Coordinates of C-alpha atoms and ligand atoms in Angstrom, one line a residue:
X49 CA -21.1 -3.9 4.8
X50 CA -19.8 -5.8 1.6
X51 CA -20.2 -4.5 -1.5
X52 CA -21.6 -7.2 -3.9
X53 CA -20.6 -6.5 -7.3
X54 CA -17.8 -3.5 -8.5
X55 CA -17.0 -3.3 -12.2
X56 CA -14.0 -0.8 -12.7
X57 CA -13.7 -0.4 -16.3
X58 CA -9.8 0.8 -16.4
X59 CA -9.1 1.5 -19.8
X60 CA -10.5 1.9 -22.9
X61 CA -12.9 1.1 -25.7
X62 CA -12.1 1.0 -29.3
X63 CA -12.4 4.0 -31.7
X64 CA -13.7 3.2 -35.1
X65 CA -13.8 5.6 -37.7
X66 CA -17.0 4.6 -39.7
X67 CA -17.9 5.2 -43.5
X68 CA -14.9 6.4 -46.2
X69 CA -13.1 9.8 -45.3
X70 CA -14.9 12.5 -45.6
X71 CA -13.9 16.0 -46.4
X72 CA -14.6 18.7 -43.8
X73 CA -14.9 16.4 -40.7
X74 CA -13.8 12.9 -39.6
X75 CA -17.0 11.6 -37.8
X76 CA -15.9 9.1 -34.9
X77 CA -18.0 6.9 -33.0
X78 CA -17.1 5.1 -29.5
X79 CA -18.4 1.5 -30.0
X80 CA -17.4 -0.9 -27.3
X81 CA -15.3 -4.0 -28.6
X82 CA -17.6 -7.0 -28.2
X83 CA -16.1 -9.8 -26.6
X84 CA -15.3 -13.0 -28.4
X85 CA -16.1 -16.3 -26.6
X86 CA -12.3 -17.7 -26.1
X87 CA -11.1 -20.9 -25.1
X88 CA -8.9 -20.0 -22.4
X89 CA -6.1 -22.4 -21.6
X90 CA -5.9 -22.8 -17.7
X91 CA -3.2 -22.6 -15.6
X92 CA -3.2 -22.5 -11.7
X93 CA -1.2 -22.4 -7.8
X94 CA -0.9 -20.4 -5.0
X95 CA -3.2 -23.2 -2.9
X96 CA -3.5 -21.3 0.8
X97 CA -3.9 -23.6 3.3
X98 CA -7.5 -24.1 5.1
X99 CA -7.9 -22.1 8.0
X100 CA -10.6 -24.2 9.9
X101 CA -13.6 -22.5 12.1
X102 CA -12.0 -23.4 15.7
X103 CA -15.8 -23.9 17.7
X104 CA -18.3 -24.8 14.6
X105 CA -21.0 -25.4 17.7
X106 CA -20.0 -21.6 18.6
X107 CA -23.2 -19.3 16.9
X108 CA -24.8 -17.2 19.2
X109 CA -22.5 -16.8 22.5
X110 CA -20.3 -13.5 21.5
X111 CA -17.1 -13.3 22.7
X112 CA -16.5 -10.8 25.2
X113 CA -12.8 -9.9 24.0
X114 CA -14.0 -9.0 20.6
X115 CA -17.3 -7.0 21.3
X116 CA -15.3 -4.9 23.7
X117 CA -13.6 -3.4 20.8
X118 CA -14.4 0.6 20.3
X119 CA -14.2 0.8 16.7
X120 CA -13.8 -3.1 14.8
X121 CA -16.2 -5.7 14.4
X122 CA -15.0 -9.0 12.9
X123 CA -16.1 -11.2 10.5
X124 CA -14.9 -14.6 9.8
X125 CA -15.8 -17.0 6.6
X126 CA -15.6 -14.1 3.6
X127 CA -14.7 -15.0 0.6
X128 CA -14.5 -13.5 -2.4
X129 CA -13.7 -13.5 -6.6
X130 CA -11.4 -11.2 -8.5
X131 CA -11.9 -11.9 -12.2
X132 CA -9.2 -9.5 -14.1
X133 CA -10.0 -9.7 -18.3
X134 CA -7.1 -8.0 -20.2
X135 CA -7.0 -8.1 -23.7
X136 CA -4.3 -6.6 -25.5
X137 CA -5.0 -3.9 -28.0
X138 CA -2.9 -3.1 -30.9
X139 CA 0.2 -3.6 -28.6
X140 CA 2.8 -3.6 -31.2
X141 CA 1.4 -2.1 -33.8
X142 CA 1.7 1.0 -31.4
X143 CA 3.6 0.9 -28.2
X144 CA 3.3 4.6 -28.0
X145 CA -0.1 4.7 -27.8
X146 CA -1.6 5.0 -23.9
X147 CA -4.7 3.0 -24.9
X148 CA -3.0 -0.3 -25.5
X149 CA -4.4 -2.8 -23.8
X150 CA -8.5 -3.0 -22.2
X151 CA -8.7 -4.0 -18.6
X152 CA -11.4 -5.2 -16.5
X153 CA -11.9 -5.7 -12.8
X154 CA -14.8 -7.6 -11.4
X155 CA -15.3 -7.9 -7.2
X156 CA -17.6 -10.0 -6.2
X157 CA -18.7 -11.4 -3.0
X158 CA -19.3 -14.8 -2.8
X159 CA -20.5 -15.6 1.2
X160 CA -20.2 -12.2 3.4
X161 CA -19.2 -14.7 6.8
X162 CA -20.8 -14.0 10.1
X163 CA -19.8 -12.5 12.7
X164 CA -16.8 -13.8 15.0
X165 CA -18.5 -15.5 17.9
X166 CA -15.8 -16.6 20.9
X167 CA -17.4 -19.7 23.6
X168 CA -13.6 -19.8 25.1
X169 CA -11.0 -18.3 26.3
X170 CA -9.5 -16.3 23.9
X171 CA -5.8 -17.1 24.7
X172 CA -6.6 -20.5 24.1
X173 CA -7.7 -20.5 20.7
X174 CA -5.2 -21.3 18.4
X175 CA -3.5 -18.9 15.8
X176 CA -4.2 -20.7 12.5
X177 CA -8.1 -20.5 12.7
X178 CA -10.5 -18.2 11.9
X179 CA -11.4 -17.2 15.0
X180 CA -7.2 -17.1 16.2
X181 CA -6.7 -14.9 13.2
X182 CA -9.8 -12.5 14.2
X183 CA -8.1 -12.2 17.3
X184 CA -4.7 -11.3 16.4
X185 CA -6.0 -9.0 13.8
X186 CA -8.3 -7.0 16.3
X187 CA -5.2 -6.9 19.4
X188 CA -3.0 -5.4 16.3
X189 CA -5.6 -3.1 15.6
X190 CA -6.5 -1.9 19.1
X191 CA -3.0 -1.1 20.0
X192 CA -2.4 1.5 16.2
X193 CA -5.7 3.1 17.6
X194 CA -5.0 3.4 21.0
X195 CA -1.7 5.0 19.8
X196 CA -4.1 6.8 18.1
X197 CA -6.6 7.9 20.1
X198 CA -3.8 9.2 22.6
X199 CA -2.4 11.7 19.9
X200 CA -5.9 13.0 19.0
X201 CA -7.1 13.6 22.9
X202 CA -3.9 15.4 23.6
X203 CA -4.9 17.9 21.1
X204 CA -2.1 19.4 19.8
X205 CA -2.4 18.6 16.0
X206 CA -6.6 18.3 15.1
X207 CA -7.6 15.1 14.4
X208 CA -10.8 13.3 13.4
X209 CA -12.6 10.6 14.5
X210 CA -12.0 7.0 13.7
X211 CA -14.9 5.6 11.8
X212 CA -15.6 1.8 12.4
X213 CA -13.5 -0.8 10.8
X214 CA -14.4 -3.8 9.8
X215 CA -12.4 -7.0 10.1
X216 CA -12.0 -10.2 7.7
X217 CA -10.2 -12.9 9.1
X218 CA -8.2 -14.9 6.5
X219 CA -10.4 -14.0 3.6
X220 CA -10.6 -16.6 0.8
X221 CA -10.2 -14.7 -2.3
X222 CA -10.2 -16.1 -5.4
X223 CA -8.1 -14.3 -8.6
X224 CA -8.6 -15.2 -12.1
X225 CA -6.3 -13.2 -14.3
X226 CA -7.4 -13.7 -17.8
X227 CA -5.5 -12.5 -20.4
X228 CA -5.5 -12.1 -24.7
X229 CA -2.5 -11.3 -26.3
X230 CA -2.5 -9.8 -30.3
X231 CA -2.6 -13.0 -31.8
X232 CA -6.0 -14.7 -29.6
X233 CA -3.9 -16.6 -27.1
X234 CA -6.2 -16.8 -24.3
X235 CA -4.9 -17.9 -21.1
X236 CA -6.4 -18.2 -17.5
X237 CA -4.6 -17.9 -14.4
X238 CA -5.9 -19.1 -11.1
X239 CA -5.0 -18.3 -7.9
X240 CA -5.9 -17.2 -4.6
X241 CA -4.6 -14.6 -2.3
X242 CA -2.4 -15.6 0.3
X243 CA 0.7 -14.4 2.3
X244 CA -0.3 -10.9 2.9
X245 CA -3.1 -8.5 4.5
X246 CA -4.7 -5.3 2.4
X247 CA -6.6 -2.2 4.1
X248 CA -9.8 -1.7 1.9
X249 CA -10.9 2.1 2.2
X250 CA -14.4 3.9 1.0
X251 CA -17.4 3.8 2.6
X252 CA -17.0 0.6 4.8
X253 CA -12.9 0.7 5.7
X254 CA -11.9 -3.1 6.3
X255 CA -8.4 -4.7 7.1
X256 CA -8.3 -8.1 5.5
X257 CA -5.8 -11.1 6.2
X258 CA -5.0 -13.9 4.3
X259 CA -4.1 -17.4 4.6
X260 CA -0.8 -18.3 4.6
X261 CA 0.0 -20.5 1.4
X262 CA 1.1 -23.9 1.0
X263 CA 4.4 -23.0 -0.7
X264 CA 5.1 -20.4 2.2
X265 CA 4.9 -22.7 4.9
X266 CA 6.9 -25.6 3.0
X267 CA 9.6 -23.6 2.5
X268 CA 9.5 -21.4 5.9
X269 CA 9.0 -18.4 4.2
X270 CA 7.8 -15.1 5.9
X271 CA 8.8 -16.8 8.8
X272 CA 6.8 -19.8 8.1
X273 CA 4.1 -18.7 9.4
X274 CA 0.5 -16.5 8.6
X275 CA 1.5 -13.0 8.4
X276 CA -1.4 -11.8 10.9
X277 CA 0.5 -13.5 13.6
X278 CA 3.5 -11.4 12.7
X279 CA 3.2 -8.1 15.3
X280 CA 3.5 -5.1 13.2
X281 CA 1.8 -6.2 9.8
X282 CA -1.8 -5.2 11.3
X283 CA -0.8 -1.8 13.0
X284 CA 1.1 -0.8 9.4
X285 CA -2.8 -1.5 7.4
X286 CA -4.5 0.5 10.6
X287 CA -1.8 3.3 9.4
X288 CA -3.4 3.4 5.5
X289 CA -6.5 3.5 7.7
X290 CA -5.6 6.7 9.5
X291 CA -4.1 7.9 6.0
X292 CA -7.1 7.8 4.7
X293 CA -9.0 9.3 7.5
X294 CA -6.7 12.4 7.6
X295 CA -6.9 13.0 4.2
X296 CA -10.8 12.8 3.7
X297 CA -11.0 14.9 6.8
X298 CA -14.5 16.9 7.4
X299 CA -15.1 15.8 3.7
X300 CA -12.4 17.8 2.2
X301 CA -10.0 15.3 0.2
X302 CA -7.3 15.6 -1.1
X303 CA -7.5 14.8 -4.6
X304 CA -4.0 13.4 -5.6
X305 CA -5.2 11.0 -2.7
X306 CA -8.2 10.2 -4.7
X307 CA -6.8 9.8 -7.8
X308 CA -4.2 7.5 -7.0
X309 CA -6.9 5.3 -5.2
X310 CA -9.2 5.5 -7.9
X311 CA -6.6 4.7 -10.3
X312 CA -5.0 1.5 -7.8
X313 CA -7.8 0.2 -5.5
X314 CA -5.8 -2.3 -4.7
X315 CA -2.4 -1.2 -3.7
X316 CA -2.7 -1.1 0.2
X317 CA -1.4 -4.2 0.7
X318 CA 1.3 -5.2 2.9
X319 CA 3.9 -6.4 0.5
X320 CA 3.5 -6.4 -3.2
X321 CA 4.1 -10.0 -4.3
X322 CA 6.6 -10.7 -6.8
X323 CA 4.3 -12.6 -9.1
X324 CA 2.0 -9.4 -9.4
X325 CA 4.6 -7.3 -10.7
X326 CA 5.8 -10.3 -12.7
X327 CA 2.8 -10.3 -14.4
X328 CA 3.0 -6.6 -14.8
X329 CA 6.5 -6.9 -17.0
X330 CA 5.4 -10.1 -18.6
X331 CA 2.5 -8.2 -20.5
X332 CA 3.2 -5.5 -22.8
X333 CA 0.5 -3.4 -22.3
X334 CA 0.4 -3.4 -18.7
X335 CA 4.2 -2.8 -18.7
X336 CA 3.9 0.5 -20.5
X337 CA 1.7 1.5 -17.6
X338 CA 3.3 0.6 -14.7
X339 CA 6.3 2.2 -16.0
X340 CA 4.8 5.3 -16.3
X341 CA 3.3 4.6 -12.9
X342 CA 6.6 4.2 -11.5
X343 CA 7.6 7.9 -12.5
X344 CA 4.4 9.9 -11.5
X345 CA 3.0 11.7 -8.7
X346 CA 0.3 9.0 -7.8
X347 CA 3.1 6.4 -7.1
X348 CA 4.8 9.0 -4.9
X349 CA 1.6 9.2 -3.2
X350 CA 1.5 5.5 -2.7
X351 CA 4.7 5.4 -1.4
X352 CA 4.1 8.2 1.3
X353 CA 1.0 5.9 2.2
X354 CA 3.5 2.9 2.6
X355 CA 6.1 4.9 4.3
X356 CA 3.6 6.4 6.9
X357 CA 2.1 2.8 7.4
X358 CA 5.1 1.7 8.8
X359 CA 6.4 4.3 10.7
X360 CA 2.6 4.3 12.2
X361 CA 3.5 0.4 12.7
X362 CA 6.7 1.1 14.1
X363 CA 5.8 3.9 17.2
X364 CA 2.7 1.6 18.2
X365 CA 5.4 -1.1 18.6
X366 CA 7.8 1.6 21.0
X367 CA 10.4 1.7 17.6
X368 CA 11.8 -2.0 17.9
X369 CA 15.6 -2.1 16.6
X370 CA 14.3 -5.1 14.6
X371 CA 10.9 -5.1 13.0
X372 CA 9.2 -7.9 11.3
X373 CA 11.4 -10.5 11.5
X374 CA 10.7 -12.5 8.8
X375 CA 12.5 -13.0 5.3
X376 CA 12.5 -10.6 3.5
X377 CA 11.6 -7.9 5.3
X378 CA 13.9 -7.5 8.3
X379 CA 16.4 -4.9 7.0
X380 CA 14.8 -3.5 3.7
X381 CA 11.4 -2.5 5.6
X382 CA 12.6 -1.7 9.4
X383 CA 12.9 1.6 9.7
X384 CA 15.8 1.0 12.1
X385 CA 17.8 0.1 9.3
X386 CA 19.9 2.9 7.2
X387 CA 20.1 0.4 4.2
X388 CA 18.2 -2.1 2.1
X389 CA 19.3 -6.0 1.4
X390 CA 22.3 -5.7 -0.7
X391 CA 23.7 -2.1 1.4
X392 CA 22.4 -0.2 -0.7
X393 CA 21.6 3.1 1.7
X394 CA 18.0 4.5 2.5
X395 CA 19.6 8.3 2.1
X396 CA 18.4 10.1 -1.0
X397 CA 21.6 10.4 -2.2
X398 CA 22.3 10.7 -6.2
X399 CA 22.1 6.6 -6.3
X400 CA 18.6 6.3 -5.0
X401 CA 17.1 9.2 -6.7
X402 CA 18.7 7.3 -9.9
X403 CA 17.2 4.3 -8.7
X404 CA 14.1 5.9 -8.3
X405 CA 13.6 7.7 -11.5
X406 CA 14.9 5.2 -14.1
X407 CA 13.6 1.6 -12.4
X408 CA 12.0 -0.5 -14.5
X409 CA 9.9 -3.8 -14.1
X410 CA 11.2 -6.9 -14.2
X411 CA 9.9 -10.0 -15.7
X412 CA 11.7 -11.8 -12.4
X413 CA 12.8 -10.0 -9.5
X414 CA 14.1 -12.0 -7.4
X415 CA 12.6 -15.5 -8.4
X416 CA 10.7 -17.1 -10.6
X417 CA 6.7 -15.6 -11.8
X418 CA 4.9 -18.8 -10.7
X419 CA 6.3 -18.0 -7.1
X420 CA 3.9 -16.5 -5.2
X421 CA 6.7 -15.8 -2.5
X422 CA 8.8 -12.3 -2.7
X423 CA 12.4 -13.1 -2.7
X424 CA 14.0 -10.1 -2.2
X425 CA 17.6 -10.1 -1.5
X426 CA 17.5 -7.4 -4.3
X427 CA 15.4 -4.7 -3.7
X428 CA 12.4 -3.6 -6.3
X429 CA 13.1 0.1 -6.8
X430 CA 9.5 0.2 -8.9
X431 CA 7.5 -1.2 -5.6
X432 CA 6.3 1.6 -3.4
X433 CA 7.0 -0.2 -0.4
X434 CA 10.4 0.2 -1.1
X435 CA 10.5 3.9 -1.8
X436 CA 8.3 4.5 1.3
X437 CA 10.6 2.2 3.2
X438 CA 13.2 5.2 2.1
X439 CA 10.8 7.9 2.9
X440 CA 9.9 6.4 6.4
X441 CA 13.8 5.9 7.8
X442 CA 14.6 8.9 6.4
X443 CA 11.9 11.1 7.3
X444 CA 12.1 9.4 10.7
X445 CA 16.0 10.5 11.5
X446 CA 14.6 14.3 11.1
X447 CA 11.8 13.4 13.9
X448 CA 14.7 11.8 15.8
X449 CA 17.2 15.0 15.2
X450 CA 14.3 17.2 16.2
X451 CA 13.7 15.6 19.3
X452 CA 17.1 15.6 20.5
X453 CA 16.9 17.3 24.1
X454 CA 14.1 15.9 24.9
X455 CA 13.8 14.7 28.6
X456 CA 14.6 11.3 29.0
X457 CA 11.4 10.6 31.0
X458 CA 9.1 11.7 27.5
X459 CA 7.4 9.4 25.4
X460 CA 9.4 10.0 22.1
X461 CA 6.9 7.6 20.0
X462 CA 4.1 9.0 21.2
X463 CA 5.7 12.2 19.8
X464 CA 6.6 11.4 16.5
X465 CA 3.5 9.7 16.2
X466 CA 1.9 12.7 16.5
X467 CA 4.2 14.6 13.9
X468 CA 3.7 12.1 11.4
X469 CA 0.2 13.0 11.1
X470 CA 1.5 16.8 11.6
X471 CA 3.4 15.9 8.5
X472 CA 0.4 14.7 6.9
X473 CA -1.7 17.0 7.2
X474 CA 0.7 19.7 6.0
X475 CA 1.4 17.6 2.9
X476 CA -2.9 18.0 3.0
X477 CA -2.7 21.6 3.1
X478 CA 0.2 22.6 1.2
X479 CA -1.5 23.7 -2.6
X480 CA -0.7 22.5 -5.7
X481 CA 0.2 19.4 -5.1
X482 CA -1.9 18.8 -8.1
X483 CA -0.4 20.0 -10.6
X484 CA 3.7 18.6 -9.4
X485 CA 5.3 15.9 -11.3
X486 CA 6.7 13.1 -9.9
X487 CA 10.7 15.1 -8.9
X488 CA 8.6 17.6 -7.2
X489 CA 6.1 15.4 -5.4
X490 CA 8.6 13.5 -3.9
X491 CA 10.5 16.9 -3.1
X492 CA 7.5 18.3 -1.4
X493 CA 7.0 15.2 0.7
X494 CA 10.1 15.2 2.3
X495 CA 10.6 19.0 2.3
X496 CA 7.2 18.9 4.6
X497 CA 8.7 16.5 6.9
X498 CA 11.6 18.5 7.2
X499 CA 9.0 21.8 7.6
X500 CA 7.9 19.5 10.9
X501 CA 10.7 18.7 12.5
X502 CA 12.2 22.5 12.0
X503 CA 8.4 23.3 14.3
X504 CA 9.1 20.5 16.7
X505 CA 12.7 21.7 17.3
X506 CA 13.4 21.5 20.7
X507 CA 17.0 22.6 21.1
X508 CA 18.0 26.4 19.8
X509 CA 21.2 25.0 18.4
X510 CA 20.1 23.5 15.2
X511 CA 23.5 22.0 13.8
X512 CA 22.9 18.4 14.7
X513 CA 19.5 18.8 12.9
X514 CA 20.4 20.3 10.0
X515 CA 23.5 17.9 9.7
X516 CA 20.7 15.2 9.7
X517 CA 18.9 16.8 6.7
X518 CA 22.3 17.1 4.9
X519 CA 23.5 13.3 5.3
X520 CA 20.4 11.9 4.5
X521 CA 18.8 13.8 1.6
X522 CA 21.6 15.3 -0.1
X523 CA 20.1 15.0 -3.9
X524 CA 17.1 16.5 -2.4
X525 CA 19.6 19.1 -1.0
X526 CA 21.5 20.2 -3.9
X527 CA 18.2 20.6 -6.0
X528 CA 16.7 23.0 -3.2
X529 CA 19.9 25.3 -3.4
X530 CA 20.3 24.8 -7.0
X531 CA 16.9 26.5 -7.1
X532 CA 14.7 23.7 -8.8
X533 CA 12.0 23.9 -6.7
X534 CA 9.0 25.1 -8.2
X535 CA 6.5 25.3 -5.1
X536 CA 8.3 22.6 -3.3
X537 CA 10.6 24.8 -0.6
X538 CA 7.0 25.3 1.6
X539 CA 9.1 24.9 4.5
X540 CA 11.6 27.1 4.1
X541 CA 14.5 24.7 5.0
X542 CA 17.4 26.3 2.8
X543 CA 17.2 29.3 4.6
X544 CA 16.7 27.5 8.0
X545 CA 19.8 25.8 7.6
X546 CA 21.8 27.9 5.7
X547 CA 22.1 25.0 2.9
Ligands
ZN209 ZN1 0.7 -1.1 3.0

């Protein structure tokens, strides 16, 4: 199940121009850049505290509560190495240039773990082991597929099959982040994953945790405690799961999917840490990327993933007022909540669209780059977590308004759950979406949703509905009267409500 070695080479080699210039044709040959031998002055932190095998005598009697799962087998003891080489290019001789820096991303599997045996009780096992955290991770799981496995065998929107997932429990994962700026200053930066849980998509899908670190439970952060303990954080990486599933359905993909994935394997996390972006705007080259990152269709993409994971997280849980109840996280991610830390409001009014469209990266937000810890009383406008935390409260208001009249006795998440996949899988179908920029991905995306709560409608007075789509995406609003829409009015909303 574990891939052993993957070399993503993301960008580029050097172009030499060989011999004097010659008159009719410049001859150009591609010769990879050798790599010097440096001497890389080490730096380190981010120690994640040892999660201990609970039963070490435990290796052949299998638990019954995890082998009854349908679709997840666990393992415990993984760990792994990420070894990131970047070496800046000509940087400053020519920030312009896209090809500024040479990145390279080694995976590698150090010890694939076994298998998650159980020789007790389950309940008695306690949270910060390797088998607790298997546990947790798999109850989170099973209730996000039960959820969904209810929506597909009602029938009403086509669904797929769930493939099996695979399960790491607290995965030691070792990053080295080496990097060589324009004048041979070679640094290396170790640290280990910790404070957050990834879903890992391709061939053999796997939702990871990891350990809490030492810092994080010092200071109480996240709630002092490891994040797979925290209800929620599990169902929102089963959501990229289903994201996935739904967009590679019967084999036909959707390729702004696949691009962005290809392009940021590792973005399905649940929070980005501040320190990974930190190192994003410390380094020239990287910075120059990201921000053109932040503007495009691929992070809009992204965001929609993150949006959807949560709202996904939030119907499994029966849409708690308060969700994840930790720092950080409590008002800018619940999708309860109409604003972010700081007031600033979820509606895609003319100050989040600014927000959107001009963020830049910061060398620090919200703390210091050797803190592994988001701090985020300020919310990162260039993290897609936040803009799918906008997307998701937003998006979930029109299910709300559309639902209005609904009997009392109906299962209202059930039924959104169901038309967020609906929503999905019209964003799947809708064409184009290729060839949009950033404005008009993000326009599409939340004209679809609109597009499924006009089909889920249940009342024939659509006033309070349409009121809905007015207060919270008036930007979006104005540029669908004012005609910019360029494929993105699929659902025919201006006319619907008379905008
Ligand atoms: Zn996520």
């Amino acid at each position: 199940m574990h891939k052993t070695l993957m070399t993503l080479t993301v960008s580029t080699m050097a172009l030499i121009a060989m011999g004097c210039q010659p008159k009719t044709k410049t001859k150009v040959v591609e010769v990879p850049k050798k790599d010097k031998v440096y001497d890389f002055a080490k730096t380190s932190y981010g120690d994640p505290v040892n999660v201990p095998v609970h039963d070490t005598a435990c290796n052949s009697q299998r638990g019954l509560s995890l082998s009854n799962s349908i679709i997840a087998e666990a393992y415990m003891g993984v760990e792994t190495l990420m070894v990131r080489t970047l070496i800046e290019e000509d940087v400053f001789e020519n920030a312009k240039t896209k090809d500024i820096v040479r990145q390279t991303l080694e995976y590698q599997t150090i010890n694939e773990g076994r298998r998650v045996y159980l020789c007790r009780d389950a309940s008695i096992i306690p949270e910060n082991t390797q088998e607790g955290a298997a546990i947790s991770m798999k109850a989170d799981a099973d209730q996000a597929f039960s959820l969904y496995e209810t929506v597909r065998r009602k029938g009403t929107v086509a669904l797929p099959l769930l493939k099996k997932v695979y399960l790491n429990a607290a995965q030691k994962e070792k990053e080295v982040s080496r990097t060589v700026d324009k004048d041979d200053e070679a640094n290396e930066e170790t640290s280990y994953m910790t404070d957050n849980a990834v879903f890992m998509g391709g061939p053999s899908p796997t939702l990871i945790s990891y350990p809490q670190s030492e810092f994080s439970r010092q200071y109480k952060l996240l709630g002092g405690v490891p994040l797979w303990t925290v209800d929620g954080v599990f169902q929102h990486e089963f959501g990229h799961f289903i994201f996935e599933s739904v967009m590679d359905e019967d084999g036909i993909r959707f390729a702004s999917y696949h691009d962005y994935v290809e392009k940021n394997p590792r973005l399905h996390t649940f929070h980005t840490p501040t320190a990974s972006l930190a190192r994003q705007a410390a380094t020239p080259g990287l910075k120059a990327g990201f921000v053109e990152f932040i503007r495009s269709q691929d992070f809009f993409v992204g965001s929609l993933n993150e949006g959807f994971a949560d709202m996904w997280s939030y119907y499994t849980l029966k849409q708690p007022s308060t969700m994840w109840d930790i720092s950080c996280f409590a008002k800018s991610r619940s999708i309860a909540s109409p604003v972010f830390y700081n007031g600033i409001s979820k509606s895609w009014d003319d100050n989040l669209w600014k927000k959107t469209f001009t963020a830049d990266v910061k060398q620090t937000p919200g703390g210091s780059s050797d803190d592994p810890i988001e701090s985020c009383n300020q919310p990162e406008f260039s993290d897609i977590h936040i803009i799918g935390a906008a997307m998701a409260h937003t998006v979930d208001a029109v299910f709300t308004a559309a639902l209005e009249g609904t009997a009392a006795t109906s299962d209202t998440s059930l039924l959104k759950a169901e038309m967020s996949i609906a929503w999905l899988k019209s964003i799947k179908d809708s064409n184009e979406f290729d060839d949009l920029g950033g404005k008009a991905s993000l326009s599409r995306i939340l004209n679809t949703a609109i597009g499924t709560g006009m089909s889920y409608l249940k009342t024939t007075d659509k006033t309070a509905f349409c009121a809905v789509v007015t207060s919270k995406f008036p930007a979006l609003v104005k540029r669908w009267k004012d005609g910019k829409t360029d494929n993105e009015d699929v659902s025919g909303v201006v006319s619907f409500c008379s905008l």
